[in-house]
Coordinates of C-alpha atoms in Angstrom, one line a residue:
M1 CA 49.3 -28.5 22.8
V2 CA 48.4 -28.4 19.2
A3 CA 47.3 -25.1 17.8
L4 CA 45.6 -25.4 14.4
H5 CA 44.9 -22.6 11.9
G6 CA 43.1 -23.5 8.7
Q7 CA 41.6 -26.5 7.1
A8 CA 44.8 -27.6 5.4
D9 CA 46.5 -27.9 8.8
Q10 CA 43.6 -29.8 10.2
L11 CA 43.9 -32.3 7.4
I12 CA 47.6 -32.9 8.0
Y13 CA 47.0 -33.2 11.7
R14 CA 44.3 -35.8 11.2
L15 CA 46.5 -37.7 8.9
I16 CA 49.4 -37.8 11.4
K17 CA 47.0 -38.6 14.2
L18 CA 45.5 -41.5 12.2
Y19 CA 48.9 -43.0 11.4
S20 CA 51.1 -42.0 14.3
D21 CA 49.0 -42.4 17.4
K22 CA 51.6 -40.6 19.5
K23 CA 51.0 -37.4 21.5
L24 CA 52.0 -34.6 19.2
S25 CA 53.6 -31.3 20.1
I26 CA 53.4 -29.7 16.7
T27 CA 52.5 -26.0 16.6
F28 CA 51.0 -24.4 13.5
S29 CA 51.5 -20.7 14.1
F30 CA 50.8 -19.1 10.8
P31 CA 47.4 -17.3 10.2
C32 CA 47.4 -17.6 6.4
F33 CA 48.8 -19.5 3.5
S34 CA 50.4 -18.7 0.2
S35 CA 47.7 -19.3 -2.5
V36 CA 49.6 -22.3 -4.0
Y37 CA 49.9 -24.0 -0.6
F38 CA 46.2 -23.4 0.2
F39 CA 45.1 -24.7 -3.2
L40 CA 47.1 -27.9 -3.0
C41 CA 46.2 -28.7 0.6
F42 CA 42.5 -27.9 0.0
K43 CA 42.5 -30.1 -3.0
T44 CA 44.1 -32.9 -1.0
M45 CA 41.6 -32.5 1.8
A46 CA 38.6 -32.4 -0.5
F47 CA 39.8 -35.5 -2.4
Q48 CA 40.4 -37.4 0.9
S49 CA 37.0 -36.4 2.2
F50 CA 35.3 -37.4 -1.0
L51 CA 36.9 -40.8 -1.1
I52 CA 36.1 -41.6 2.5
N53 CA 32.4 -40.7 2.0
L54 CA 32.3 -42.7 -1.2
A55 CA 33.9 -45.7 0.5
S56 CA 31.4 -45.7 3.3
F57 CA 28.5 -45.9 0.8
V58 CA 30.1 -48.4 -1.5
D59 CA 31.2 -50.6 1.4
Q60 CA 27.6 -51.2 2.5
Y61 CA 26.2 -52.1 -1.0
F62 CA 29.0 -52.8 -3.5
L63 CA 32.4 -53.2 -1.8
R64 CA 32.7 -57.0 -1.5
D65 CA 31.6 -59.9 -3.6
A66 CA 29.9 -63.1 -2.3
D67 CA 33.2 -64.6 -1.3
G68 CA 34.2 -61.5 0.8
R69 CA 36.8 -60.3 -1.7
A70 CA 37.1 -56.5 -2.2
R71 CA 35.6 -55.6 -5.6
I72 CA 37.8 -53.8 -8.1
L73 CA 35.8 -50.7 -8.8
P74 CA 36.1 -48.6 -12.0
V75 CA 38.5 -45.7 -11.6
F76 CA 39.1 -46.2 -7.9
G77 CA 40.2 -49.9 -7.8
I78 CA 40.0 -51.0 -4.2
L79 CA 41.1 -47.7 -2.8
P80 CA 37.7 -47.1 -0.9
S81 CA 38.2 -50.4 0.9
M82 CA 41.7 -49.4 1.9
L83 CA 40.6 -46.0 3.2
L84 CA 37.9 -47.5 5.3
N85 CA 40.4 -49.8 7.0
L86 CA 43.3 -47.4 7.6
H87 CA 42.6 -47.3 11.3
R88 CA 43.1 -51.1 11.5
L89 CA 45.5 -51.5 8.6
H90 CA 47.4 -54.6 9.7
D91 CA 44.4 -56.5 10.9
A92 CA 42.5 -55.7 7.7
C93 CA 45.3 -57.1 5.6
T94 CA 45.3 -60.3 7.8
D95 CA 41.5 -60.6 7.5
N96 CA 41.5 -60.2 3.8
L97 CA 44.0 -62.9 3.3
E98 CA 42.1 -65.3 5.6
T99 CA 38.8 -64.5 3.8
I100 CA 40.1 -65.3 0.4
G101 CA 42.2 -68.3 1.7
E102 CA 45.3 -67.1 -0.1
T103 CA 48.8 -65.9 0.8
S104 CA 48.9 -63.1 -1.7
Y105 CA 46.6 -60.6 -3.4
L106 CA 46.8 -57.9 -6.1
I107 CA 45.6 -54.4 -5.2
K108 CA 44.4 -52.4 -8.1
L109 CA 44.9 -48.7 -7.4
P110 CA 43.2 -45.9 -9.4
W111 CA 44.4 -45.8 -13.0
F112 CA 45.9 -42.3 -12.6
V113 CA 48.3 -43.6 -9.9
K114 CA 49.9 -45.8 -12.5
M115 CA 51.0 -48.3 -9.9
D116 CA 49.5 -51.5 -8.5
I117 CA 50.4 -53.2 -5.3
Y118 CA 51.1 -56.9 -4.9
G119 CA 50.8 -58.0 -1.3
T120 CA 52.3 -61.3 -0.2
V121 CA 53.0 -63.4 2.8
D122 CA 54.0 -66.4 0.7
P123 CA 57.3 -67.8 2.2
D124 CA 58.4 -68.9 -1.3
D125 CA 57.8 -65.4 -2.7
I126 CA 59.6 -63.9 0.3
H127 CA 62.6 -66.2 -0.1
H128 CA 62.8 -65.2 -3.7
I129 CA 62.7 -61.5 -3.0
M130 CA 64.9 -61.4 0.0
S131 CA 67.5 -64.0 -1.0
A132 CA 67.3 -65.8 -4.3
N133 CA 66.9 -62.7 -6.5
F134 CA 68.0 -60.2 -3.9
A135 CA 69.8 -57.9 -6.4
N136 CA 66.5 -57.2 -8.3
Y137 CA 64.9 -55.8 -5.1
P138 CA 67.1 -52.9 -3.8
K139 CA 65.9 -50.3 -1.3
G140 CA 65.7 -47.9 -4.2
S141 CA 65.1 -44.2 -4.6
E142 CA 61.7 -44.1 -3.0
M143 CA 63.1 -45.5 0.2
K144 CA 65.7 -42.8 0.2
R145 CA 63.1 -40.2 -0.3
I146 CA 60.9 -41.4 2.5
F147 CA 63.8 -42.0 4.9
D148 CA 65.9 -39.0 3.8
V149 CA 66.9 -38.3 7.3
L150 CA 69.1 -41.4 7.2
G151 CA 71.1 -40.0 4.3
D152 CA 73.4 -42.6 2.7
G153 CA 73.6 -44.9 5.7
I154 CA 73.4 -48.6 5.8
F155 CA 69.7 -49.0 5.9
T156 CA 68.9 -46.9 2.8
S157 CA 72.0 -47.6 0.7
D158 CA 72.4 -50.3 -2.0
F159 CA 75.0 -52.2 -4.0
E160 CA 78.7 -51.5 -3.2
S161 CA 78.1 -48.8 -0.7
W162 CA 75.7 -51.0 1.3
K163 CA 78.1 -54.0 1.1
N164 CA 81.1 -52.1 2.4
Q165 CA 79.1 -50.5 5.2
R166 CA 77.6 -53.8 6.3
K167 CA 80.9 -55.6 6.2
L168 CA 82.5 -53.0 8.5
A169 CA 79.5 -52.8 10.8
R170 CA 79.5 -56.6 11.2
L171 CA 83.2 -56.6 12.2
L172 CA 82.6 -53.8 14.8
L173 CA 79.4 -55.3 16.2
N174 CA 81.0 -58.7 16.6
H175 CA 84.1 -57.3 18.3
K176 CA 84.6 -58.5 21.9
Q177 CA 85.1 -54.9 23.1
F178 CA 81.8 -53.8 21.7
H179 CA 80.0 -56.9 23.2
R180 CA 81.6 -56.1 26.6
F181 CA 80.5 -52.5 26.3
L182 CA 76.9 -53.5 25.3
V183 CA 76.5 -55.9 28.3
K184 CA 77.9 -53.3 30.8
T185 CA 75.8 -50.5 29.4
N186 CA 72.6 -52.6 29.5
W187 CA 73.3 -53.7 33.1
D188 CA 74.0 -50.2 34.3
K189 CA 70.8 -48.8 32.7
V190 CA 68.6 -51.5 34.2
E191 CA 70.1 -51.0 37.6
K192 CA 70.4 -47.2 37.7
G193 CA 67.7 -46.2 35.3
L194 CA 64.9 -48.7 34.9
I195 CA 64.7 -50.1 38.5
P196 CA 64.5 -46.6 40.2
V197 CA 61.7 -45.7 37.9
L198 CA 59.7 -48.9 38.5
D199 CA 60.3 -48.6 42.3
H200 CA 59.1 -45.0 42.3
V201 CA 55.9 -46.0 40.3
A202 CA 55.3 -49.0 42.6
T203 CA 55.9 -47.2 45.9
N204 CA 53.6 -44.3 45.0
G205 CA 50.9 -46.5 43.4
L206 CA 51.1 -44.6 40.1
V207 CA 49.8 -45.5 36.6
V208 CA 52.7 -45.5 34.1
D209 CA 52.9 -45.8 30.4
L210 CA 55.3 -48.8 30.1
Q211 CA 55.7 -48.1 26.3
D212 CA 57.1 -44.7 27.1
V213 CA 59.4 -46.2 29.7
F214 CA 60.8 -48.6 27.2
Q215 CA 61.2 -45.9 24.5
R216 CA 63.2 -43.9 27.0
F217 CA 65.2 -46.9 28.1
T218 CA 66.2 -47.9 24.6
F219 CA 66.8 -44.3 23.5
D220 CA 69.4 -44.0 26.3
T221 CA 71.0 -47.4 25.7
T222 CA 71.1 -47.1 21.9
A223 CA 72.7 -43.6 22.2
K224 CA 75.3 -45.1 24.6
F225 CA 76.0 -48.1 22.3
V226 CA 76.4 -45.8 19.3
T227 CA 78.0 -42.7 20.6
G228 CA 79.3 -43.6 24.1
Y229 CA 77.1 -40.9 25.7
D230 CA 73.8 -41.3 27.7
P231 CA 71.3 -38.5 27.0
G232 CA 69.5 -39.2 30.3
C233 CA 66.0 -39.7 28.9
L234 CA 64.9 -42.3 31.5
A235 CA 64.6 -40.9 34.9
V236 CA 62.0 -40.7 37.7
D237 CA 60.9 -37.2 36.5
F238 CA 60.5 -38.3 32.9
P239 CA 62.5 -35.3 31.5
D240 CA 62.1 -33.8 28.1
V241 CA 65.2 -34.5 26.0
E242 CA 65.5 -32.4 22.9
F243 CA 67.3 -35.2 21.0
A244 CA 64.6 -37.7 21.7
N245 CA 61.8 -35.2 20.9
A246 CA 63.5 -34.5 17.6
M247 CA 63.6 -38.2 16.8
D248 CA 59.8 -38.4 17.4
R249 CA 59.2 -35.5 15.0
V250 CA 61.3 -37.1 12.4
E251 CA 59.2 -40.3 12.6
E252 CA 56.1 -38.1 11.9
A253 CA 57.9 -36.7 8.9
I254 CA 58.4 -40.3 7.6
V255 CA 54.7 -41.0 8.0
L256 CA 53.9 -37.8 6.0
R257 CA 56.2 -39.1 3.2
Y258 CA 54.1 -42.2 3.0
L259 CA 50.8 -40.3 3.0
L260 CA 51.3 -37.2 0.8
P261 CA 52.3 -37.0 -2.9
D262 CA 55.8 -35.9 -3.5
F263 CA 54.8 -32.7 -5.2
V264 CA 52.8 -31.6 -2.2
L265 CA 55.8 -32.3 0.1
K266 CA 58.0 -30.3 -2.1
I267 CA 55.7 -27.3 -1.9
L268 CA 55.4 -27.6 1.8
S269 CA 59.1 -27.9 2.2
W270 CA 59.7 -24.9 0.0
S271 CA 57.2 -22.8 1.8
R272 CA 58.8 -23.5 5.2
I273 CA 55.5 -23.1 7.0
G274 CA 53.2 -25.2 9.2
I275 CA 54.2 -28.8 9.9
M276 CA 57.2 -28.8 7.5
K277 CA 58.7 -25.9 9.5
T278 CA 58.5 -28.1 12.6
M279 CA 60.1 -31.0 10.7
K280 CA 63.0 -28.8 9.5
K281 CA 63.6 -27.7 13.1
A282 CA 63.7 -31.4 14.2
Y283 CA 66.1 -32.2 11.4
A284 CA 68.3 -29.3 12.5
T285 CA 68.2 -30.5 16.1
L286 CA 69.3 -34.0 15.1
D287 CA 72.2 -32.7 13.0
S288 CA 73.3 -30.4 15.8
E289 CA 73.1 -33.2 18.5
V290 CA 75.0 -35.6 16.3
K291 CA 77.6 -33.0 15.5
K292 CA 78.0 -32.3 19.2
Y293 CA 78.6 -36.0 20.0
I294 CA 81.1 -36.4 17.2
S295 CA 83.0 -33.4 18.4
M296 CA 83.0 -34.7 22.0
K297 CA 84.2 -38.1 20.9
R298 CA 87.0 -36.7 18.9
E299 CA 88.2 -34.6 21.8
E300 CA 87.8 -37.6 24.2
L301 CA 89.9 -39.8 22.0
S302 CA 92.5 -37.2 21.6
K303 CA 92.9 -36.9 25.4
R304 CA 92.8 -40.6 25.8
K305 CA 95.6 -41.1 23.2
K306 CA 97.7 -38.5 25.0
Q307 CA 97.2 -40.3 28.3
N308 CA 98.0 -43.7 26.8
D309 CA 101.2 -42.3 25.2
E310 CA 102.3 -40.9 28.5
N311 CA 101.4 -44.0 30.5
G312 CA 102.3 -46.6 27.9
E313 CA 98.9 -48.2 28.4
E314 CA 95.9 -49.0 26.2
N315 CA 92.3 -48.6 27.4
E316 CA 90.8 -52.0 27.9
E317 CA 87.3 -50.8 28.4
G318 CA 84.5 -51.7 26.0
M319 CA 84.1 -49.6 22.9
D320 CA 81.1 -47.8 21.4
L321 CA 80.5 -47.8 17.7
L322 CA 81.5 -44.1 17.1
T323 CA 84.8 -44.8 18.8
S324 CA 85.3 -47.9 16.7
Y325 CA 84.6 -46.0 13.4
L326 CA 86.9 -43.1 14.4
K327 CA 89.7 -45.6 15.3
E328 CA 89.4 -47.3 12.0
G329 CA 90.4 -44.2 10.1
D330 CA 89.6 -43.0 6.6
N331 CA 89.6 -45.2 3.5
T332 CA 88.7 -48.4 5.3
M333 CA 87.1 -50.6 2.7
G334 CA 87.0 -47.7 0.3
M335 CA 85.0 -45.5 2.7
I336 CA 85.9 -42.0 3.9
F337 CA 84.8 -41.4 7.5
D338 CA 83.9 -37.7 7.1
E339 CA 81.3 -35.8 9.1
K340 CA 78.5 -36.8 6.8
F341 CA 79.3 -40.5 6.9
L342 CA 79.5 -40.4 10.7
R343 CA 76.3 -38.4 11.0
D344 CA 74.4 -40.8 8.7
T345 CA 75.8 -43.9 10.5
I346 CA 74.9 -42.6 14.0
L347 CA 71.3 -41.8 12.9
N348 CA 70.8 -45.1 11.1
F349 CA 71.8 -47.1 14.2
M350 CA 69.9 -44.8 16.5
I351 CA 66.6 -45.0 14.7
A352 CA 66.9 -48.7 14.1
G353 CA 67.9 -49.6 17.6
R354 CA 65.6 -47.4 19.6
D355 CA 62.1 -48.2 18.2
T356 CA 62.4 -51.9 17.3
T357 CA 63.5 -53.1 20.8
S358 CA 61.1 -50.8 22.7
S359 CA 58.2 -52.0 20.5
A360 CA 59.1 -55.7 21.2
L361 CA 59.5 -55.1 24.9
T362 CA 56.1 -53.4 25.1
W363 CA 54.2 -56.1 23.4
F364 CA 56.1 -58.8 25.3
L365 CA 55.2 -57.3 28.8
W366 CA 51.5 -56.9 27.6
L367 CA 51.3 -60.5 26.4
V368 CA 53.1 -62.0 29.5
S369 CA 51.0 -59.9 32.0
T370 CA 47.8 -61.1 30.3
H371 CA 48.9 -64.8 30.1
P372 CA 49.6 -65.9 33.8
R373 CA 50.6 -69.4 32.7
V374 CA 53.4 -68.0 30.6
E375 CA 54.4 -65.5 33.3
N376 CA 54.7 -68.3 35.9
K377 CA 56.8 -70.5 33.6
I378 CA 59.2 -67.7 33.0
R379 CA 59.4 -67.0 36.7
E380 CA 60.1 -70.7 37.4
E381 CA 62.9 -70.7 34.8
L382 CA 64.4 -67.5 36.4
Q383 CA 64.1 -69.1 39.8
S384 CA 66.1 -72.1 38.6
L385 CA 69.1 -69.7 38.3
I386 CA 69.1 -68.8 41.9
I387 CA 71.0 -71.3 44.1
K388 CA 70.2 -71.4 47.8
P389 CA 73.7 -71.3 49.3
S390 CA 72.8 -72.0 52.9
K391 CA 70.0 -72.3 55.5
D392 CA 70.8 -68.8 56.8
D393 CA 71.0 -67.1 53.4
D394 CA 67.8 -67.6 51.4
E395 CA 68.2 -66.1 48.0
H396 CA 64.8 -67.3 47.0
G397 CA 62.3 -64.6 47.4
K398 CA 64.7 -61.7 47.1
F399 CA 65.2 -58.9 44.7
R400 CA 67.6 -60.0 42.0
L401 CA 69.0 -58.8 38.7
F402 CA 70.5 -61.3 36.2
Q403 CA 73.7 -61.1 34.2
S404 CA 73.4 -61.7 30.4
D405 CA 75.5 -64.8 30.7
E406 CA 73.0 -66.3 33.1
L407 CA 70.1 -65.7 30.8
K408 CA 71.5 -66.8 27.4
N409 CA 70.5 -70.4 27.9
L410 CA 67.0 -69.8 29.2
V411 CA 64.9 -71.6 26.6
Y412 CA 61.4 -70.5 27.7
L413 CA 62.2 -66.8 28.0
Q414 CA 63.8 -66.9 24.5
A415 CA 60.7 -68.7 23.1
A416 CA 58.4 -66.2 24.6
L417 CA 60.3 -63.3 23.0
C418 CA 60.3 -65.1 19.6
E419 CA 56.6 -65.6 19.9
T420 CA 56.1 -62.0 20.7
V421 CA 57.8 -60.7 17.6
R422 CA 56.1 -63.4 15.5
L423 CA 52.7 -61.9 16.5
Y424 CA 53.8 -58.3 16.8
P425 CA 56.8 -57.6 14.6
P426 CA 58.3 -54.2 15.4
V427 CA 58.5 -53.4 11.7
P428 CA 55.1 -54.7 10.5
F429 CA 55.6 -54.5 6.8
Q430 CA 58.3 -54.1 4.1
H431 CA 57.9 -52.9 0.6
K432 CA 60.0 -53.6 -2.4
T433 CA 60.0 -52.4 -6.0
P434 CA 61.7 -54.7 -8.6
L435 CA 64.4 -53.2 -10.9
H436 CA 63.4 -55.4 -13.7
E437 CA 60.4 -57.6 -14.6
D438 CA 60.3 -60.8 -12.6
I439 CA 58.0 -63.8 -12.0
L440 CA 57.6 -64.8 -8.4
P441 CA 57.3 -68.5 -7.3
S442 CA 53.6 -67.9 -6.8
G443 CA 53.3 -67.1 -10.5
Q444 CA 52.7 -63.4 -10.1
K445 CA 54.5 -61.2 -12.6
V446 CA 55.9 -58.0 -11.1
H447 CA 57.5 -55.0 -12.8
P448 CA 59.1 -51.7 -11.9
N449 CA 55.8 -49.9 -11.7
M450 CA 54.5 -52.3 -9.1
K451 CA 55.1 -52.2 -5.4
V452 CA 55.5 -55.5 -3.5
I453 CA 54.3 -55.3 0.1
I454 CA 55.3 -58.0 2.6
S455 CA 53.1 -57.9 5.7
L456 CA 55.0 -59.4 8.6
Y457 CA 52.0 -58.9 10.9
A458 CA 49.7 -60.9 8.7
M459 CA 52.4 -63.5 8.0
G460 CA 52.6 -64.3 11.7
R461 CA 48.9 -65.0 11.8
M462 CA 48.5 -67.2 8.8
K463 CA 47.2 -70.7 9.6
S464 CA 48.8 -72.0 6.4
I465 CA 52.2 -71.0 7.8
W466 CA 51.9 -71.4 11.6
G467 CA 49.0 -73.8 12.0
E468 CA 45.5 -73.6 13.4
D469 CA 46.6 -72.0 16.6
S470 CA 48.5 -69.2 14.7
R471 CA 46.8 -66.4 16.6
E472 CA 47.5 -67.8 20.0
F473 CA 50.4 -66.6 22.1
K474 CA 52.1 -70.0 22.6
P475 CA 55.9 -69.9 23.3
E476 CA 55.9 -73.8 23.3
R477 CA 55.8 -73.7 19.4
W478 CA 59.4 -72.5 19.5
I479 CA 60.7 -75.4 21.7
S480 CA 61.7 -78.7 20.1
T481 CA 59.9 -81.6 21.8
Q482 CA 62.9 -83.8 21.1
S483 CA 65.9 -81.7 22.3
G484 CA 64.1 -79.2 24.5
K485 CA 66.0 -76.4 22.8
I486 CA 64.8 -73.5 20.6
K487 CA 63.7 -74.6 17.2
H488 CA 65.1 -72.9 14.1
E489 CA 62.5 -71.3 11.8
P490 CA 63.6 -70.2 8.4
S491 CA 63.9 -66.4 8.1
Y492 CA 61.5 -66.3 5.1
K493 CA 58.8 -67.7 7.4
F494 CA 59.9 -65.7 10.5
L495 CA 60.9 -62.4 9.1
A496 CA 61.1 -60.2 12.2
F497 CA 64.8 -59.9 11.9
N498 CA 64.8 -59.6 8.1
A499 CA 66.2 -62.3 5.8
G500 CA 68.9 -63.0 3.2
P501 CA 71.8 -60.6 2.8
R502 CA 70.1 -57.9 4.9
T503 CA 69.5 -60.1 7.9
C504 CA 69.6 -57.9 11.0
L505 CA 73.1 -57.4 12.4
G506 CA 71.8 -56.5 15.8
K507 CA 69.7 -59.5 16.4
D508 CA 71.9 -61.0 19.1
A509 CA 72.3 -57.6 20.8
A510 CA 68.6 -57.1 20.8
F511 CA 67.9 -60.5 22.5
T512 CA 70.6 -59.7 25.0
Q513 CA 69.0 -56.5 25.9
M514 CA 65.4 -57.7 25.9
K515 CA 66.3 -60.7 28.1
C516 CA 67.9 -58.5 30.8
V517 CA 65.0 -56.1 30.9
A518 CA 62.4 -58.9 30.8
A519 CA 64.1 -60.9 33.6
A520 CA 64.5 -57.8 35.8
I521 CA 60.8 -56.9 35.5
I522 CA 59.2 -60.3 35.6
H523 CA 61.2 -61.6 38.6
N524 CA 61.0 -58.5 40.7
Y525 CA 57.6 -56.9 39.9
S526 CA 54.0 -57.7 39.0
V527 CA 52.7 -55.8 36.0
R528 CA 49.0 -55.4 35.4
V529 CA 47.3 -53.5 32.7
V530 CA 44.9 -50.8 33.9
D531 CA 41.2 -51.9 33.8
G532 CA 39.5 -50.8 30.6
H533 CA 42.7 -49.8 28.8
D534 CA 42.3 -50.7 25.2
V535 CA 45.3 -52.4 23.5
H536 CA 45.5 -52.3 19.8
P537 CA 48.3 -51.8 17.3
N538 CA 48.7 -48.5 15.6
A539 CA 49.0 -48.1 11.8
S540 CA 52.5 -46.7 11.4
V541 CA 56.0 -47.8 10.3
I542 CA 56.7 -49.1 13.8
L543 CA 54.2 -51.3 15.5
Y544 CA 53.4 -49.6 18.8
I545 CA 50.3 -49.8 20.9
K546 CA 47.7 -47.1 20.4
N547 CA 47.6 -44.8 23.4
G548 CA 50.5 -46.6 25.0
L549 CA 50.5 -49.4 27.6
K550 CA 49.0 -48.1 30.9
V551 CA 49.9 -50.3 33.8
R552 CA 50.1 -50.5 37.5
I553 CA 53.3 -52.1 39.0
S554 CA 53.8 -53.7 42.4
K555 CA 56.9 -55.1 44.0
R556 CA 57.1 -58.9 44.5
W557 CA 59.8 -58.6 47.3
Q558 CA 59.9 -56.1 50.2

């Protein structure tokens, strides 16, 4: 329930609603404002309202030229056009590029903003930014400001700090004990968490939001991978978990940091009222939960060490990341594993691991359920793994879960997952700001007062990159006609897992998890989207479906 008091709160609520598309549980409980707060918010509201009304008028008569290009207006640049398309941000970017027949465009913002935006999906530009001249395009101070909850973790750090963190993270993620732990955790959560929920929904003929199911699933598994503990977010009764709710609120804070000027955020933060009060509470909850897990893990390791010393045995079970970091000890690669380092590391991996995988799974199940040909081919491939041992024991036509080792060589399933994140990348855009002036391969000159936006969503739909059928869901494009194996596509063309030195360390882990979940659902259940349910991407930092994915589920085997 959202209780709103005052126009300023209504503005902030509308902004979050426009960008976040999730059900909010934010309460604004104050009846009045400080005069400074009211003035700033009212000015922001009035300015937004004025621009939107102006854009509506200009769009009809003056907004585009004969070629469909957005006109650069005096004072406002192309800001009115941008405002009109906020509700379909990613598709608007794609349409603009197709209209002008280019792979890049320059966005002129109002002169008083003192910053222009260069949008590009040019593979040569992207290779230059992400690899060839990587050092000139760091995360930077703005990224730290927007994602301040991540502290000095691997995803917001630069230079030596980032190099050392990445080197250690790679060693730990590639360790055989972590891989063993990941596989076991994923299997257990599918068997004891996901399947009971799907059975309950199917048996009772319920409509379920599959997007919510996947968010809960990946929250639990990511927490287990990172800390060794399962918060229990995925269950038949869909419980409220304070840790998960706080993560949702933090994502809303990130959206605000994209939307509102820094000085407004500082005033709101200082005043500790309204929405910022809610955000501060969420931050405090995250800190408290993470601190609790660190304390529990230290105590667990202390007890385990004592037992090992007494028994003369080492624990051969798999190892979560927090355990790995604590066992490494301080001063590894010049890093001190104090409470802040551990806190930042846990939240970096939690936020990165939860949302990206759940987004990919949601879009995958929607695409597969609406493309019967693809669904049948995946089922045939899964069926090929089931060997009929005897006449009396027919494994065909029975409930079955698949081990990750069984799935790793399934070409069509892998192709369908790759095709999903090509069309619907979990992180739909990246932005970079150069440290120094630079000239991109496209010929565009960029400078420190220019923001470079890379739209992964638009990139996956460009005919110049993926061919005339670029908007079709076609897993076959990933399969070599000669070898029958998965084709390699360069990362600066297929950017879903980043590129260059910052290529995603968790790519293999993500595919392992997605394959297990996908196989369990597609082989054992039929998923059908509820009639009339509208499926469109939201306009936020993670590419989710607006209003979730409402489906009915039925069992294939009795």
